[in-house]
Coordinates of C-alpha atoms in Angstrom, one line a residue:
Chain Q
M846 CA 10.4 0.0 17.6
I847 CA 7.3 0.3 15.5
N848 CA 4.0 -1.2 16.5
I849 CA 0.7 -1.0 14.6
L850 CA -2.9 -0.8 16.0
R851 CA -5.4 -1.8 13.3
L852 CA -8.9 -0.9 14.3
S853 CA -12.3 -2.5 13.7
H854 CA -11.4 -5.6 11.8
R855 CA -14.3 -7.4 10.2
A856 CA -13.4 -11.1 9.7
F857 CA -15.1 -11.5 6.4
R858 CA -15.2 -8.2 4.7
D859 CA -11.7 -7.0 5.8
A860 CA -9.9 -10.3 5.6
R861 CA -7.6 -9.3 2.7
M862 CA -7.2 -5.7 3.7
S863 CA -6.1 -6.5 7.2
S864 CA -3.9 -9.3 5.9
H865 CA -2.1 -6.8 3.7
V866 CA -1.9 -4.3 6.5
C867 CA -0.2 -7.0 8.6
L868 CA 2.1 -8.3 5.9
T869 CA 3.1 -4.8 5.0
A870 CA 3.8 -4.0 8.6
R871 CA 6.0 -7.0 8.9
A872 CA 7.9 -6.6 5.5
F873 CA 8.6 -2.9 6.5
G874 CA 10.1 -3.9 9.8
A875 CA 7.3 -3.3 12.3
N876 CA 7.4 -5.6 15.4
K877 CA 3.7 -6.3 16.1
V878 CA 0.2 -5.6 15.0
Y879 CA -2.6 -5.3 17.6
Y880 CA -6.1 -5.4 16.1
T881 CA -9.5 -4.8 17.4
G882 CA -13.0 -5.7 16.0
Q883 CA -13.6 -9.4 15.3
K884 CA -11.0 -12.0 16.4
D885 CA -9.9 -13.8 13.3
E886 CA -7.9 -16.9 13.7
K887 CA -7.6 -17.4 10.0
L888 CA -5.8 -14.1 9.8
E889 CA -3.6 -14.9 12.7
N890 CA -2.6 -18.3 11.4
S891 CA -1.8 -17.1 7.9
L892 CA 0.5 -14.4 9.4
N893 CA 2.2 -16.9 11.8
K894 CA 2.8 -19.1 8.7
V895 CA 4.4 -16.3 6.9
V896 CA 6.7 -15.6 9.9
N897 CA 7.5 -19.3 10.1
D898 CA 8.4 -19.5 6.4
W899 CA 10.0 -16.0 5.8
G900 CA 11.6 -15.4 9.2
G901 CA 12.0 -12.4 11.5
N902 CA 10.2 -11.5 14.6
F903 CA 6.7 -10.4 14.1
E904 CA 3.5 -10.9 16.1
V905 CA -0.1 -10.3 15.6
E906 CA -2.5 -10.0 18.6
Y907 CA -6.2 -9.5 19.0
I908 CA -7.2 -7.1 21.7
E909 CA -10.7 -6.0 22.8
K910 CA -10.1 -2.3 23.6
W911 CA -7.9 0.0 21.6
S912 CA -7.9 2.5 24.6
Q913 CA -5.7 0.0 26.5
V914 CA -3.1 -0.4 23.8
I915 CA -2.7 3.4 23.3
K916 CA -2.5 3.9 27.1
E917 CA 0.1 1.3 27.5
H918 CA 2.2 2.7 24.6
K919 CA 1.9 6.2 25.9
N920 CA 3.1 5.1 29.4
K921 CA 6.2 3.5 27.7
G922 CA 7.0 6.7 25.9
F923 CA 5.8 5.7 22.4
E924 CA 4.7 8.5 20.1
I925 CA 1.2 7.8 18.9
L926 CA 0.6 8.4 15.1
H927 CA -2.8 8.1 13.5
L928 CA -3.1 7.6 9.7
T929 CA -6.0 9.5 8.3
M930 CA -6.6 11.3 5.0
Y931 CA -7.3 14.5 7.0
G932 CA -3.9 14.7 8.6
I933 CA -0.6 16.5 8.1
N934 CA 2.3 15.7 5.8
P935 CA 4.5 13.3 7.8
E936 CA 7.7 15.0 6.3
S937 CA 6.8 17.9 8.7
I938 CA 7.2 15.7 11.7
V939 CA 10.0 13.3 10.7
K940 CA 12.6 15.2 12.8
D941 CA 10.4 15.2 15.9
I942 CA 9.8 11.4 15.9
K943 CA 13.3 10.4 14.8
N944 CA 14.6 7.5 16.9
K945 CA 11.5 7.4 19.0
D946 CA 9.3 4.3 19.5
L947 CA 6.1 4.6 17.5
L948 CA 2.5 3.2 17.7
I949 CA 0.9 3.7 14.3
I950 CA -2.9 3.5 14.4
V951 CA -4.5 2.3 11.1
G952 CA -8.3 3.0 11.0
G953 CA -11.2 0.9 9.9
E954 CA -14.5 2.0 8.3
K955 CA -15.3 4.5 11.1
V956 CA -12.8 6.0 13.5
E957 CA -13.9 7.5 16.7
S958 CA -13.0 11.1 17.2
E959 CA -11.3 10.4 20.5
I960 CA -8.5 8.7 18.4
Y961 CA -7.7 12.0 16.7
Q962 CA -7.3 13.6 20.2
L963 CA -5.3 10.8 21.7
A964 CA -2.9 10.7 18.8
D965 CA 0.2 12.9 19.1
Y966 CA 0.1 13.3 15.3
N967 CA -2.6 12.8 12.8
V968 CA -0.7 12.2 9.5
S969 CA -1.8 11.7 5.9
I970 CA 0.0 10.5 2.7
G971 CA -1.4 13.2 0.5
N972 CA -4.9 14.2 1.3
Q973 CA -6.8 12.1 -1.2
P974 CA -8.8 9.0 -0.8
H975 CA -6.7 5.9 -1.3
S976 CA -5.6 3.0 0.8
E977 CA -4.6 2.4 4.4
V978 CA -2.1 -0.3 3.1
A979 CA -0.4 2.3 0.8
A980 CA -0.5 4.9 3.5
L981 CA 1.1 2.6 6.1
A982 CA 3.8 1.5 3.6
I983 CA 4.8 5.1 2.7
L984 CA 4.7 6.3 6.3
I985 CA 7.1 3.6 7.4
H986 CA 9.2 4.1 4.3
I987 CA 9.7 7.8 5.2
I988 CA 10.3 7.2 8.9
T989 CA 12.9 4.5 8.2
E990 CA 14.3 6.0 5.1
G991 CA 13.5 3.1 2.9
K992 CA 14.8 0.4 5.2
E993 CA 12.3 -2.1 3.8
L994 CA 14.2 -2.3 0.5
T995 CA 17.1 -4.0 2.1
L996 CA 15.8 -5.5 5.4
E997 CA 17.0 -9.0 6.3
F998 CA 14.9 -11.5 8.2
L999 CA 16.6 -14.0 10.5
K1000 CA 15.7 -17.7 10.6
A1001 CA 14.0 -17.6 7.2
K1002 CA 13.2 -21.0 5.5
K1003 CA 12.4 -19.2 2.3
Q1004 CA 14.6 -16.5 0.8
I1005 CA 14.3 -14.8 -2.6
I1006 CA 17.5 -14.0 -4.7
P1007 CA 16.5 -10.8 -6.5
D1008 CA 16.7 -11.1 -10.2
N1009 CA 15.6 -8.9 -13.1
K1010 CA 14.2 -11.9 -15.1
R1011 CA 13.8 -15.0 -13.1
K1012 CA 12.0 -16.2 -10.0
L1013 CA 14.8 -17.5 -7.7
L1014 CA 13.8 -18.9 -4.4
N1015 CA 16.1 -20.5 -1.8
R1016 CA 14.6 -23.0 0.6
K1017 CA 16.4 -24.1 3.7
Chain E
M680 CA 3.5 9.7 -17.6
I681 CA 2.7 6.6 -15.6
N682 CA 0.1 4.1 -16.6
I683 CA -0.8 0.9 -14.7
L684 CA -1.8 -2.5 -16.0
R685 CA -3.6 -4.6 -13.3
L686 CA -3.9 -8.2 -14.2
S687 CA -6.7 -10.9 -13.7
H688 CA -9.2 -8.8 -11.7
R689 CA -11.9 -10.9 -10.2
A690 CA -15.0 -8.8 -9.6
F691 CA -16.1 -10.3 -6.3
R692 CA -12.9 -11.6 -4.7
D693 CA -10.5 -8.7 -5.7
A694 CA -13.1 -5.8 -5.5
R695 CA -11.4 -3.9 -2.6
M696 CA -7.8 -4.8 -3.6
S697 CA -8.2 -3.6 -7.2
S698 CA -10.1 -0.5 -5.9
H699 CA -7.1 0.2 -3.7
V700 CA -4.7 -0.3 -6.5
C701 CA -6.6 2.2 -8.6
L702 CA -7.1 4.8 -5.8
T703 CA -3.4 4.5 -5.0
A704 CA -2.5 5.0 -8.7
R705 CA -4.6 8.0 -8.9
A706 CA -3.6 9.6 -5.6
F707 CA 0.1 9.1 -6.5
G708 CA -0.3 10.8 -9.8
A709 CA -0.7 7.9 -12.4
N710 CA -2.8 8.7 -15.4
K711 CA -4.6 5.6 -16.2
V712 CA -5.3 2.0 -15.0
Y713 CA -6.0 -0.7 -17.5
Y714 CA -7.3 -3.9 -16.0
T715 CA -7.8 -7.5 -17.4
G716 CA -9.9 -10.3 -15.9
Q717 CA -13.5 -9.7 -15.3
K718 CA -15.1 -6.4 -16.3
D719 CA -16.4 -4.7 -13.2
E720 CA -18.7 -1.7 -13.6
K721 CA -19.0 -1.2 -9.9
L722 CA -15.2 -0.7 -9.7
E723 CA -15.3 1.6 -12.7
N724 CA -18.2 3.7 -11.3
S725 CA -16.7 4.1 -7.9
L726 CA -13.4 5.3 -9.4
N727 CA -15.2 7.7 -11.7
K728 CA -17.1 9.1 -8.7
V729 CA -13.8 9.7 -6.8
V730 CA -12.5 11.6 -9.8
N731 CA -15.6 13.6 -10.0
D732 CA -15.5 14.5 -6.4
W733 CA -11.8 14.8 -5.8
G734 CA -10.6 16.1 -9.3
G735 CA -7.7 15.5 -11.5
N736 CA -7.4 13.4 -14.7
F737 CA -7.6 9.8 -14.1
E738 CA -9.1 6.9 -16.1
V739 CA -9.8 3.3 -15.6
E740 CA -10.4 1.0 -18.6
Y741 CA -11.1 -2.7 -18.9
I742 CA -9.2 -4.5 -21.7
E743 CA -9.4 -8.2 -22.7
K744 CA -5.7 -8.8 -23.5
W745 CA -2.8 -7.5 -21.6
S746 CA -0.5 -8.3 -24.6
Q747 CA -2.1 -5.4 -26.5
V748 CA -1.5 -2.9 -23.8
I749 CA 2.1 -3.8 -23.3
K750 CA 2.7 -3.8 -27.1
E751 CA 1.1 -0.4 -27.5
H752 CA 3.1 1.1 -24.6
K753 CA 6.3 -0.4 -25.9
N754 CA 5.7 1.1 -29.3
K755 CA 5.1 4.5 -27.7
G756 CA 8.6 4.2 -26.0
F757 CA 7.2 3.5 -22.4
E758 CA 9.5 1.5 -20.2
I759 CA 7.7 -1.6 -18.8
L760 CA 8.0 -2.3 -15.1
H761 CA 6.7 -5.4 -13.5
L762 CA 6.1 -5.5 -9.8
T763 CA 6.9 -8.9 -8.4
M764 CA 8.3 -10.1 -5.0
Y765 CA 11.1 -11.7 -7.0
G766 CA 12.4 -8.6 -8.7
I767 CA 15.3 -6.2 -8.2
N768 CA 15.5 -3.1 -5.9
P769 CA 14.0 -0.2 -7.9
E770 CA 16.6 2.1 -6.4
S771 CA 19.1 0.4 -8.8
I772 CA 17.2 1.4 -11.9
V773 CA 15.8 4.8 -10.8
K774 CA 18.5 6.6 -12.9
D775 CA 17.7 4.6 -16.0
I776 CA 14.0 5.3 -16.0
K777 CA 14.2 9.0 -14.9
N778 CA 12.0 11.1 -17.1
K779 CA 10.7 8.2 -19.1
D780 CA 7.0 7.2 -19.6
L781 CA 6.3 4.0 -17.6
L782 CA 3.8 1.2 -17.6
I783 CA 3.7 -0.5 -14.3
I784 CA 2.3 -4.1 -14.3
V785 CA 0.6 -5.2 -11.1
G786 CA -0.1 -8.9 -11.0
G787 CA -3.0 -10.9 -9.8
E788 CA -3.0 -14.3 -8.3
K789 CA -0.9 -16.0 -11.0
V790 CA 1.2 -14.1 -13.4
E791 CA 2.3 -15.8 -16.7
S792 CA 6.0 -16.1 -17.2
E793 CA 5.8 -14.1 -20.4
I794 CA 5.2 -11.1 -18.4
Y795 CA 8.6 -11.5 -16.7
Q796 CA 10.2 -11.6 -20.2
L797 CA 8.2 -8.7 -21.7
A798 CA 9.0 -6.4 -18.8
D799 CA 12.1 -4.3 -19.1
Y800 CA 12.5 -4.5 -15.4
N801 CA 11.0 -6.8 -12.8
V802 CA 11.1 -4.9 -9.5
S803 CA 10.3 -5.7 -6.0
I804 CA 9.9 -3.6 -2.8
G805 CA 11.9 -5.8 -0.5
N806 CA 11.7 -9.5 -1.4
Q807 CA 9.1 -10.4 1.2
P808 CA 5.4 -11.3 0.7
H809 CA 3.3 -8.3 1.3
S810 CA 0.9 -6.3 -0.8
E811 CA 0.6 -5.1 -4.4
V812 CA -0.9 -1.9 -3.0
A813 CA 2.1 -1.2 -0.8
A814 CA 4.5 -2.1 -3.5
L815 CA 2.8 0.1 -6.1
A816 CA 2.8 3.1 -3.6
I817 CA 6.5 2.7 -2.8
L818 CA 7.5 2.3 -6.4
I819 CA 5.8 5.5 -7.5
H820 CA 7.0 7.3 -4.4
I821 CA 10.6 6.4 -5.3
I822 CA 10.3 7.3 -9.0
T823 CA 8.5 10.6 -8.4
E824 CA 10.5 11.4 -5.2
G825 CA 7.5 11.6 -3.0
K826 CA 5.4 13.8 -5.3
E827 CA 2.1 12.2 -3.9
L828 CA 2.7 14.1 -0.6
T829 CA 2.0 17.5 -2.2
L830 CA 0.1 16.7 -5.4
E831 CA -2.7 19.0 -6.3
F832 CA -5.8 17.9 -8.2
L833 CA -7.6 20.3 -10.5
K834 CA -11.4 20.7 -10.6
A835 CA -11.9 19.2 -7.1
K836 CA -15.3 19.5 -5.5
K837 CA -13.9 18.2 -2.3
Q838 CA -10.6 19.3 -0.8
I839 CA -9.0 18.6 2.6
I840 CA -7.2 21.2 4.6
P841 CA -4.5 19.2 6.4
D842 CA -4.8 19.5 10.2
N843 CA -3.1 17.8 13.1
K844 CA -6.3 17.4 15.1
R845 CA -9.4 18.1 13.1
K846 CA -11.2 16.8 10.0
L847 CA -11.3 19.9 7.7
L848 CA -13.1 19.4 4.4
N849 CA -13.8 22.1 1.8
R850 CA -16.8 21.5 -0.5
K851 CA -17.1 23.6 -3.7

């Protein structure tokens, strides 16, 4: 099981970035995104609509305090991974976290130093400035060995038939 | 060589998404991003600043017509890949594009149907709605076999020393 904790969402400025974090989490097989910062019903509604149309089990939930989410996951035996450009190459820990439940923390503009200490692993996709969306995608891709490429979503009303030239969409 | 063509940039609405597309392209070893839509000097300046600080060779260039960029790349023998949620699994074409120069097209809000026809391959990372940033990252990761995890950037003024607990930054 993979859950995500998205920190410090700002409803206006981060609307699309947080939406892409959540959509990527879902499409790559994560179960749930918790987010802190500003509660954003537009974000939640748009995600719920995607789940309704495209299927699968995925939830997004606003929480006030990240400390509570981390604590609960630690108590349940989850490994805590924090994505930061300062971290280590996830290839070096892939064996250690194999088959474990994971909470992946995706930072906002400023990340409190306590997060670095609470995380079991601070990991980075390269050590260059780029994107939390790209980093999250690659991290889950590495952990799940590319599962997102062939993942199936139950109870989907919309389903794409992959094609090299045409847009083929099944509606149920 | 990998170049990117980002379509239909809107300077206000897409500022952060296009910035993340460009930063991801750079961090994953692409050489250049061409973009159409609205010319955006803020975007270009921020990218140039990243290159100045973090090193490597990477360019971003505004162009009016995507048709010209595609034509020029075709003439130079580049394979044209278009990222779309309707496309095929890139694992199925990885052998065919091995060691070839690539132009990867990253769509905007609406993509003209001609793009699907001009592309040699329409590829998708899963067939779920998610993020062009995540899709671009995974596509390059698959093609380059995870090169971004250990890529080095020449002439960098800033360099991170990967660490599991601390933020270690070298300034030159």
